Coordinates of C-alpha atoms and ligand atoms in Angstrom, one line a residue:
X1 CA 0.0 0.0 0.0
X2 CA 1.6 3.6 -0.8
X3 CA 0.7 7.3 0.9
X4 CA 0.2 10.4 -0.1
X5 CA -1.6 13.0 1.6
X6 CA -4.4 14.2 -1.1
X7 CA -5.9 11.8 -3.5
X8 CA -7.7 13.5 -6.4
X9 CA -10.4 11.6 -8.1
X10 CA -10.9 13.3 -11.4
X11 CA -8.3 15.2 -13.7
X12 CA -11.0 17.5 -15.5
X13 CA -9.9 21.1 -14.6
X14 CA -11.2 21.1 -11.0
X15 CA -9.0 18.2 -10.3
X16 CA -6.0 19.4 -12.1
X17 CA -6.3 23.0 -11.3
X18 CA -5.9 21.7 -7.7
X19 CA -3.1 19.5 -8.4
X20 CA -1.1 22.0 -9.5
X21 CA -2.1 24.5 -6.9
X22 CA -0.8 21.8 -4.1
X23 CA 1.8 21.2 -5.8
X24 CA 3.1 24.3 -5.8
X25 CA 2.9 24.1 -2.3
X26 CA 4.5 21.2 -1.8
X27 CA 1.4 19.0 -0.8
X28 CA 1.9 15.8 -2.1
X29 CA -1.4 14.6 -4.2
X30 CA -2.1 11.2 -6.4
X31 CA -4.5 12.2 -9.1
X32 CA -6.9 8.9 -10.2
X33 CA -8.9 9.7 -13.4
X34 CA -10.9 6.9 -15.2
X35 CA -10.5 7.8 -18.6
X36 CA -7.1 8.3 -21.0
X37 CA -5.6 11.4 -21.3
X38 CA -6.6 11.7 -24.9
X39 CA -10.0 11.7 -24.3
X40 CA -9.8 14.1 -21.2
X41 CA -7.6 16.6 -23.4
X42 CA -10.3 16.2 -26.5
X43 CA -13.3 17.1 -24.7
X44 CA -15.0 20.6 -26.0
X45 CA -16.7 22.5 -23.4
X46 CA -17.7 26.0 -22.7
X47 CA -14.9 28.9 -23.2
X48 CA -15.5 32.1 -20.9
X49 CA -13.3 33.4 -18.1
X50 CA -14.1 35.6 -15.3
X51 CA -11.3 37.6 -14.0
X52 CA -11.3 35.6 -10.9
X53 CA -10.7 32.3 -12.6
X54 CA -7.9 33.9 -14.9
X55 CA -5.9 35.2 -11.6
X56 CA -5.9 31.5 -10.1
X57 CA -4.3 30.2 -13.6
X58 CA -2.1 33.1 -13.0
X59 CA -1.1 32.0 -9.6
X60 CA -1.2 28.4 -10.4
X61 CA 1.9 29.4 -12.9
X62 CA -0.3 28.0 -15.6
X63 CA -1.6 31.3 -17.7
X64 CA 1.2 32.1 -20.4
X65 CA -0.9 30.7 -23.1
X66 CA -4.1 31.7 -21.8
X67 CA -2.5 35.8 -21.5
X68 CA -1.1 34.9 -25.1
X69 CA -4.3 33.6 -27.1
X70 CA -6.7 34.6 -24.9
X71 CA -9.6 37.2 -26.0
X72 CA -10.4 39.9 -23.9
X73 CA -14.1 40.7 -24.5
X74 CA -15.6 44.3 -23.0
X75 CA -18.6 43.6 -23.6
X76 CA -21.9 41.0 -23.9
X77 CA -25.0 40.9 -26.6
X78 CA -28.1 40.0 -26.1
X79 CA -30.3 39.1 -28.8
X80 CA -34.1 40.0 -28.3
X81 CA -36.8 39.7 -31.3
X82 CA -34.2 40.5 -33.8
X83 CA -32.2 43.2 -32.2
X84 CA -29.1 43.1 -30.5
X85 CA -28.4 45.3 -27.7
X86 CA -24.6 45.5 -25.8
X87 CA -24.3 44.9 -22.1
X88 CA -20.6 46.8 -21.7
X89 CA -19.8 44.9 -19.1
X90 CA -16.2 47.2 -19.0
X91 CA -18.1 50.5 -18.5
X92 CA -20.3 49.1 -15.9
X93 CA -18.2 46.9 -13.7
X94 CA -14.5 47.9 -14.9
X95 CA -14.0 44.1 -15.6
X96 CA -13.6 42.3 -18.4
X97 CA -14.3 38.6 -19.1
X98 CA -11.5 36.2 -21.0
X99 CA -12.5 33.7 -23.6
X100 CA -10.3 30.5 -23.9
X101 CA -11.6 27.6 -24.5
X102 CA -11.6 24.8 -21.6
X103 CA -9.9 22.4 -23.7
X104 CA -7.0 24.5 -24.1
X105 CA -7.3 25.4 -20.0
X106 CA -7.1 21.5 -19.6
X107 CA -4.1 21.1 -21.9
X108 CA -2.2 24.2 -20.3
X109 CA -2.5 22.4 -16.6
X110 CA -2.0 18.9 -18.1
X111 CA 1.2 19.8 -19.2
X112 CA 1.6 21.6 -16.2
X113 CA 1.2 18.2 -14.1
X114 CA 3.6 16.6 -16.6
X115 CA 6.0 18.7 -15.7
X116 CA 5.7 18.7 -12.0
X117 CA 6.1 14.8 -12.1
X118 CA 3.5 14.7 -9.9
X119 CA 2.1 11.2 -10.6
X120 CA -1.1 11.0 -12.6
X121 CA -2.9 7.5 -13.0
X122 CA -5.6 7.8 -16.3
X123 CA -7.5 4.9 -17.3
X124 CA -7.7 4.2 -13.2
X125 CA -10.8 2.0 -12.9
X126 CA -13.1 0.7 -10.2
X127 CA -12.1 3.8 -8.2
X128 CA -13.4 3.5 -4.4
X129 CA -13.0 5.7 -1.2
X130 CA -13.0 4.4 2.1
X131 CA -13.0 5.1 5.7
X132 CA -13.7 8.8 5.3
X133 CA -15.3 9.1 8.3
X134 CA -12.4 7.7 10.4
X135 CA -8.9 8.9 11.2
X136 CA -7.3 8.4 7.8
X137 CA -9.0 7.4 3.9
X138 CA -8.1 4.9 2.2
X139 CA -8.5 4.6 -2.2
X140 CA -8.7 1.8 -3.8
X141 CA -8.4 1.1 -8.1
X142 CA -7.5 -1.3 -10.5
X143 CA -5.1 0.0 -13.0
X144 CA -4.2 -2.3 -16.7
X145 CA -5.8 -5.2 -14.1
X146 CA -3.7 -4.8 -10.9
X147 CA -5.3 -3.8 -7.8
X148 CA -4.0 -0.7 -6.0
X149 CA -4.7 0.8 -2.9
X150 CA -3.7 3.9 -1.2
X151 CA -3.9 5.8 2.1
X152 CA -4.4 9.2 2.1
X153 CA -5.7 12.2 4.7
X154 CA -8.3 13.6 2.4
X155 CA -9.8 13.0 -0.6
X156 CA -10.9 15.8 -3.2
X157 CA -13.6 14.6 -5.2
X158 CA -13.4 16.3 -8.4
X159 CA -15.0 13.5 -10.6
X160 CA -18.1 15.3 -12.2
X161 CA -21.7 14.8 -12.0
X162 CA -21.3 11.5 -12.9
X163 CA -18.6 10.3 -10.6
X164 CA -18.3 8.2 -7.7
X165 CA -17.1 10.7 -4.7
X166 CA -21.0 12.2 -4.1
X167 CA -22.0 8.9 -4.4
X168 CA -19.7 7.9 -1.4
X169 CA -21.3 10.2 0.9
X170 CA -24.6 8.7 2.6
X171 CA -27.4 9.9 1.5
X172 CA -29.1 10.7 4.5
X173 CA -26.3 13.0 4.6
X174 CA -26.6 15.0 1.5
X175 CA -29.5 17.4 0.8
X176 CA -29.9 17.6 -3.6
X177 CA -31.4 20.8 -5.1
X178 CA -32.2 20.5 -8.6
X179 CA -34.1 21.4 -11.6
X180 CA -34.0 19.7 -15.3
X181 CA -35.0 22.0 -18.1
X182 CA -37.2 21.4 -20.9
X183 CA -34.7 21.7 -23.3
X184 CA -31.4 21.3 -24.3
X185 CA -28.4 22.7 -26.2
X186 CA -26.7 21.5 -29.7
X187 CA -23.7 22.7 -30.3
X188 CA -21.5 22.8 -33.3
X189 CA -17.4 24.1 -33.3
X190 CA -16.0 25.2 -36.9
X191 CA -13.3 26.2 -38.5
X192 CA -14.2 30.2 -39.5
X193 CA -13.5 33.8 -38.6
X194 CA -16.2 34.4 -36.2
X195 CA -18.0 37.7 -37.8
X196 CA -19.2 38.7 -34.4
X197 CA -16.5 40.4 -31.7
X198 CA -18.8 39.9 -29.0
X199 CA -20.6 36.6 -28.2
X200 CA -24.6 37.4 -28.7
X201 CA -27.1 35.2 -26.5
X202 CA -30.4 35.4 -29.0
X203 CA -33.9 34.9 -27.8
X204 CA -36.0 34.6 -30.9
X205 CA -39.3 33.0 -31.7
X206 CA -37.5 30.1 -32.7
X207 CA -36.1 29.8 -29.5
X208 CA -32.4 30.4 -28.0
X209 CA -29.2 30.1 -29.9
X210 CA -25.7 31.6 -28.8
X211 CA -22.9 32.9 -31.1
X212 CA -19.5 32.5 -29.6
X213 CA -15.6 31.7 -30.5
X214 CA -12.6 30.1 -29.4
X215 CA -10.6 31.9 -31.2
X216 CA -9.8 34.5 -34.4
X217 CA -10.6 31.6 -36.9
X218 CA -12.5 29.1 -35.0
X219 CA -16.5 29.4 -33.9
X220 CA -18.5 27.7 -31.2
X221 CA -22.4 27.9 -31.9
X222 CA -25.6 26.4 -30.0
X223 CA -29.2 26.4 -30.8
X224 CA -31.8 25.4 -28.2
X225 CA -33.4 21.9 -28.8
X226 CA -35.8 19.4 -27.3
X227 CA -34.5 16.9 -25.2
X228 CA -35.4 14.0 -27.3
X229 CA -33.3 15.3 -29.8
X230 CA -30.2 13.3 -31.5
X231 CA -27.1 14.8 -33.4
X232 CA -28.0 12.6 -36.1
X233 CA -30.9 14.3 -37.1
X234 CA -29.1 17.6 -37.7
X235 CA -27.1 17.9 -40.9
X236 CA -24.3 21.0 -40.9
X237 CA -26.5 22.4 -43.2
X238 CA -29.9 22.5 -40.9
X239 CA -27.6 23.7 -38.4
X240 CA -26.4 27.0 -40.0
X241 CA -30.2 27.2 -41.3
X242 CA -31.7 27.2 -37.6
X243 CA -28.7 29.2 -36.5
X244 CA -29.3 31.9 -39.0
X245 CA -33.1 32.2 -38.3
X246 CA -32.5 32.8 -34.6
X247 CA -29.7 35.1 -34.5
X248 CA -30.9 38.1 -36.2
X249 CA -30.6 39.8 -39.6
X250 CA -27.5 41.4 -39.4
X251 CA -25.5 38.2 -38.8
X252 CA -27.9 35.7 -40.8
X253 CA -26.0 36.8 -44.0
X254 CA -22.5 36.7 -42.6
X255 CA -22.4 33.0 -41.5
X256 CA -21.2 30.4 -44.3
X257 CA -22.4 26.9 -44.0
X258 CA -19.0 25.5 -42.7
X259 CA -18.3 22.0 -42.3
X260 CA -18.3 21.1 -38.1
X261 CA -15.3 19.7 -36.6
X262 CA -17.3 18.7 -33.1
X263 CA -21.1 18.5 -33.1
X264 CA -23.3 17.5 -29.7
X265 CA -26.3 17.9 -27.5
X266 CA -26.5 18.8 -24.1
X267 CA -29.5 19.0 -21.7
X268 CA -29.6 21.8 -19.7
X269 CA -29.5 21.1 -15.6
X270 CA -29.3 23.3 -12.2
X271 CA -28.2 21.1 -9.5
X272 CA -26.3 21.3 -6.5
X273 CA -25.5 18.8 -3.3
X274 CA -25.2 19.9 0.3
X275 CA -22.7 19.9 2.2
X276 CA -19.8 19.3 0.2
X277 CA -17.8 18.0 2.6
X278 CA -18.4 14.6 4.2
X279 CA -15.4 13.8 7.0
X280 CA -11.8 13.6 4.9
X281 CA -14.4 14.1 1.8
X282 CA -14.1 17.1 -0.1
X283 CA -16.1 17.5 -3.5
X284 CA -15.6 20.4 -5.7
X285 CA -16.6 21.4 -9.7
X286 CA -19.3 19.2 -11.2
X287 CA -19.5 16.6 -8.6
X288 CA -21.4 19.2 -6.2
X289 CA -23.1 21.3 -8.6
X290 CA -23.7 22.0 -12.1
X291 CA -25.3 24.9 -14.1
X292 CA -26.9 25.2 -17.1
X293 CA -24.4 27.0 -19.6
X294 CA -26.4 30.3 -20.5
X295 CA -23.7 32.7 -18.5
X296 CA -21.2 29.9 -18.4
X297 CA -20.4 29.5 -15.2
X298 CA -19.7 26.0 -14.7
X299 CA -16.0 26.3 -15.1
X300 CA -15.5 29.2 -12.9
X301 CA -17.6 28.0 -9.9
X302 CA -14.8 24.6 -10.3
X303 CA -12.4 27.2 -10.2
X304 CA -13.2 29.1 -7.0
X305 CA -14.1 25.8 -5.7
X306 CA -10.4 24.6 -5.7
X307 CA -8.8 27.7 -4.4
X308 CA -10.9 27.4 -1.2
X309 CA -10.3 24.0 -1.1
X310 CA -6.5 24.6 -1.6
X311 CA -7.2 27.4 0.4
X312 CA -8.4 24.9 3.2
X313 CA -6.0 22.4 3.0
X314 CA -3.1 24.6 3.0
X315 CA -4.5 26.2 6.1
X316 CA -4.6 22.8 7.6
X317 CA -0.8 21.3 6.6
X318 CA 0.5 25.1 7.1
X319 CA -1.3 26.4 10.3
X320 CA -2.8 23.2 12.1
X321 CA -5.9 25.2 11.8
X322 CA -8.9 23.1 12.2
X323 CA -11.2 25.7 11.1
X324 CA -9.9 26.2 7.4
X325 CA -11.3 22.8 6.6
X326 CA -14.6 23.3 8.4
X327 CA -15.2 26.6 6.7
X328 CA -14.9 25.1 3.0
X329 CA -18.8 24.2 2.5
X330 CA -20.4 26.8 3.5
X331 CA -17.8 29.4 1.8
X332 CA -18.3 27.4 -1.9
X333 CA -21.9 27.7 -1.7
X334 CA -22.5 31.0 -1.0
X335 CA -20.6 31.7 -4.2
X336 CA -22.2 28.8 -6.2
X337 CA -25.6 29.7 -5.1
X338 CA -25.6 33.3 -6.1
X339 CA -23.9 31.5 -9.7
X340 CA -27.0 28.9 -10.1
X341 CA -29.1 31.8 -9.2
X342 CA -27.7 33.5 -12.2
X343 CA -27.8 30.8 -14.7
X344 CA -31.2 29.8 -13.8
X345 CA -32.0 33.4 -14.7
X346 CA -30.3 33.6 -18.0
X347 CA -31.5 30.6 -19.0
X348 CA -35.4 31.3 -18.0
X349 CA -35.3 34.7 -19.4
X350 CA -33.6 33.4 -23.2
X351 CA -35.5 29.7 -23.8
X352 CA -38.6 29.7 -25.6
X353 CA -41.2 27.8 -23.8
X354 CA -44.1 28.5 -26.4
X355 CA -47.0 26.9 -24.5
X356 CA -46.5 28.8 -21.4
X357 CA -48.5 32.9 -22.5
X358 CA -47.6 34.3 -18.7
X359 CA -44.1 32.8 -18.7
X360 CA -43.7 34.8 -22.2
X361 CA -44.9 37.8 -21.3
X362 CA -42.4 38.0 -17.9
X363 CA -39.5 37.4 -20.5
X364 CA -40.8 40.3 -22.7
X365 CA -40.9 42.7 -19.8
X366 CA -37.4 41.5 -18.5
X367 CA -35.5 41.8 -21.2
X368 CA -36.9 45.3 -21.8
X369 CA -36.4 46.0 -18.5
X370 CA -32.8 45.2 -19.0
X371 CA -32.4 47.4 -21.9
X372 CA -33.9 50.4 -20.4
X373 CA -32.6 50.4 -16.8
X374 CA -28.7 51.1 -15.9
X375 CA -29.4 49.2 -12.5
X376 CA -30.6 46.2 -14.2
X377 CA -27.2 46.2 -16.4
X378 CA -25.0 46.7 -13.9
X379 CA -26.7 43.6 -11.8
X380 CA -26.6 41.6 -14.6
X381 CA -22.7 42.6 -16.3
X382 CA -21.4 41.9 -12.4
X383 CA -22.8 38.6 -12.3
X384 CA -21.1 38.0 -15.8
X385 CA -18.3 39.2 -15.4
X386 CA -18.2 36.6 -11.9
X387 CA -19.0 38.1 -8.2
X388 CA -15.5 38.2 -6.1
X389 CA -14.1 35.2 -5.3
Ligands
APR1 N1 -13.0 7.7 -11.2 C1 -12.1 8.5 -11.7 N2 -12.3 9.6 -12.4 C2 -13.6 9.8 -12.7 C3 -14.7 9.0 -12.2 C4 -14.3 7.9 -11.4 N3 -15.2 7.1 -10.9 N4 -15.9 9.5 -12.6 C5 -15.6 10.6 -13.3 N5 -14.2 10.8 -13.4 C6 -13.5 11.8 -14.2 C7 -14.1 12.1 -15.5 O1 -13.7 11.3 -16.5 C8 -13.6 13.6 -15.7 O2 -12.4 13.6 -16.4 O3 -13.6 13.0 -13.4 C9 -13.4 14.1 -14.3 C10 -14.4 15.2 -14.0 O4 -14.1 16.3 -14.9 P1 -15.3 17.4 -15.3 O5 -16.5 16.6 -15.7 O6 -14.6 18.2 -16.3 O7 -15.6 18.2 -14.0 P2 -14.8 19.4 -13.3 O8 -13.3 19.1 -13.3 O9 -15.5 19.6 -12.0 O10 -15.0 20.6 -14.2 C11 -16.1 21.4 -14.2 O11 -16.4 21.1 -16.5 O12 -18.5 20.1 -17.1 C12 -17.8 21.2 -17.1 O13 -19.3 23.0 -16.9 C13 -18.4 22.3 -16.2 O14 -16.9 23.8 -16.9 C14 -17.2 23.0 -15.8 C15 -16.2 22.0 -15.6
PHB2 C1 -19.0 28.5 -25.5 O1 -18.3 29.2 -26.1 O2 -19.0 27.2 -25.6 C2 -19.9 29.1 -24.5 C3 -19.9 30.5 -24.3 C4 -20.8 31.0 -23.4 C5 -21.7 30.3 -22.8 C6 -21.8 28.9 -23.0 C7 -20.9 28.3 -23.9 O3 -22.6 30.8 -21.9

């Protein structure tokens, strides 16, 4: 049986991100993740950085890329009925909000863990915690068919929604909050100059689609669509048609039917598990909580996530102090709460839900609302542009 003081289950960013941040301080960690590093470094997923999360890649010693390619974007659209209008989120907050795609946040800290020599176990299967509610934790795996076990004094669970660290805690234990949407998103990543500076989240009769980038010559596009729906039955072609349709005139004409590279549906959830925290259990990112993308937040409530965990854990190692640890749930969800309040509000206020008349009409008036009223700007450019960390 080996040691090391933090296991990590999960090397999406959440997992990685801490890593490196322990790392750095010289607390050993084991990261287990169940799939290979190819497909961890190929997933695509949402793209926009709040200050905040760019200053913890900063200190993480994992931002050069990010400050080199990064896009520093001023300002938001919002698409209602055909016409756009700009939320400046620069002149109303002073901040500014960074798009770089997640993929390319994973690779930076991959490599970053590469180069630590931190050891990293992928395809790690069967992945099980124990004795978290006694005086150390215990993890065991199976790894190319050989059974592993180690000991460890915590255990961050950074595994996702899907993983098996929330499913560890009992479940008299946890209290779940959570709602499933009506609808969900298909997305399609291509190869073209994006003719758009600012990403534009459209509400049209149609129902919601969002224009955004990953880079100068690459695109990242969504249209809202029913849950039963299946990649298969959208060509590139009815794609770009929908797309068009929904996003106003201006831009209808200026987007080429481009061959995608990446394709997919999502379905759109708000979800979070309390505490987060269960003995030498510590769950951050997607395993407590997850948004729906409209104000993409996921990635930065992962993000502020670890650095209170590291936060925590450093406060324990460093200063003995029994109350870092303590404070770490409570301190993650006031932030993610205030964040699912958010999405839940960008995504009610953007999805067409014909059937409902009343539901409709509150949309109407909120979005004009917005437009008209400085106050309602500034709450909403704050919340996009993240609240403090
Ligand atoms: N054992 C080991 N690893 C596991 C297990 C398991 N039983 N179950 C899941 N994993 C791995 C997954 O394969 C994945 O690589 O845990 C990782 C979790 O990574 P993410 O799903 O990316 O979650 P997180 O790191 O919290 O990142 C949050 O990702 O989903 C987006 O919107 C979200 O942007 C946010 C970010
Ligand atoms: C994306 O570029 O994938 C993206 C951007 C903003 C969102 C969601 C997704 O709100």
């Amino acid at each position: 049986m080996t040691r090391t003081q933090v296991v990590i289950v999960g090397a999406g960013p959440a997992g990685l991100l801490l890593g490196q941040l322990l790392h750095k301080e010289g607390i050993d960690t084991l990261i287990l993740e169940r799939r290979s590093a190819e497909y961890v470094g190929g997933r695509i997923r949402a793209g926009v950085l709040e200050q905040g999360t760019v200053d913890v890649l900063e200190h993480a010693g994992v931002a050069s890329r990010l400050r080199s390619e990064g896009l520093v974007h001023d300002g938001v659209e919002i698409g209602f009925r055909g016409r756009r209008h700009r939320i400046d989120l620069k002149a109303l907050t002073g901040k500014a909000v960074t798009v770089y795609g997640q993929t390319e946040v994973t690779h930076d800290l991959m490599n970053a863990r590469a180069a630590s020599g931190a050891p990293s176990v992928y395809e790690a299967e069967d992945v099980a915690l124990h004795g978290l509610d006694g005086s150390s934790a215990r993890v065991t795996y199976t790894h190319r068919g050989v059974a592993h076990e180690v000991s460890c004094d915590f255990v961050a669970g950074c595994d996702g929604f899907h993983g098996v660290s929330r499913r560890s805690i009992p479940a008299s234990l946890l209290k779940i909050f959570e709602r499933v949407y009506p609808f969900g998103w298909l997305g399609l990543l291509a190869d073209v100059r994006p003719p758009w500076n600012e990403l534009i989240y459209a509400s049209s009769d149609r129902g919601f689609a969002l224009a955004s980038m990953r880079s100068p010559t690459r695109v990242r596009c969504y249209v809202q669509c029913s849950l039963d729906d299946r990649v298969e039955n959208w060509s590139d072609e009815q794609f770009w048609d929908e797309f068009r349709r929904r996003i106003g005139e201006e831009f209808a004409s200026q987007v080429p039917t481009v061959p995608s590279l990446e394709k997919s549906i999502a379905p759109l959830r708000s979800f979070v598990a309390e505490p987060m925290r269960y003995g030498r259990l510590f769950l951050a990112g997607d395993a407590a909580h997850i948004v729906p993308p409209t104000g993409a937040k996921g990635l930065n409530l992962a993000v502020s996530d670890v650095l209170y965990l590291y936060e925590a854990l450093r406060g324990h190692y460093r200063e003995r102090s029994a109350s870092s640890l303590d404070d770490y749930s409570p301190r993650c969800l006031r932030r993610i709460w205030r964040a699912e309040r958010f999405s839940w509000w960008m995504t009610s206020q953007l999805h067409s839900q014909p059937e409902d008349a009343f539901g409709l009409r509150m949309q109407q008036t909120e979005l004009e609302y917005l437009f008209d009223s400085h106050a309602a700007q500034i709450s909403m450019a704050e919340n996009y542009v993240g609240l403090p960390f």
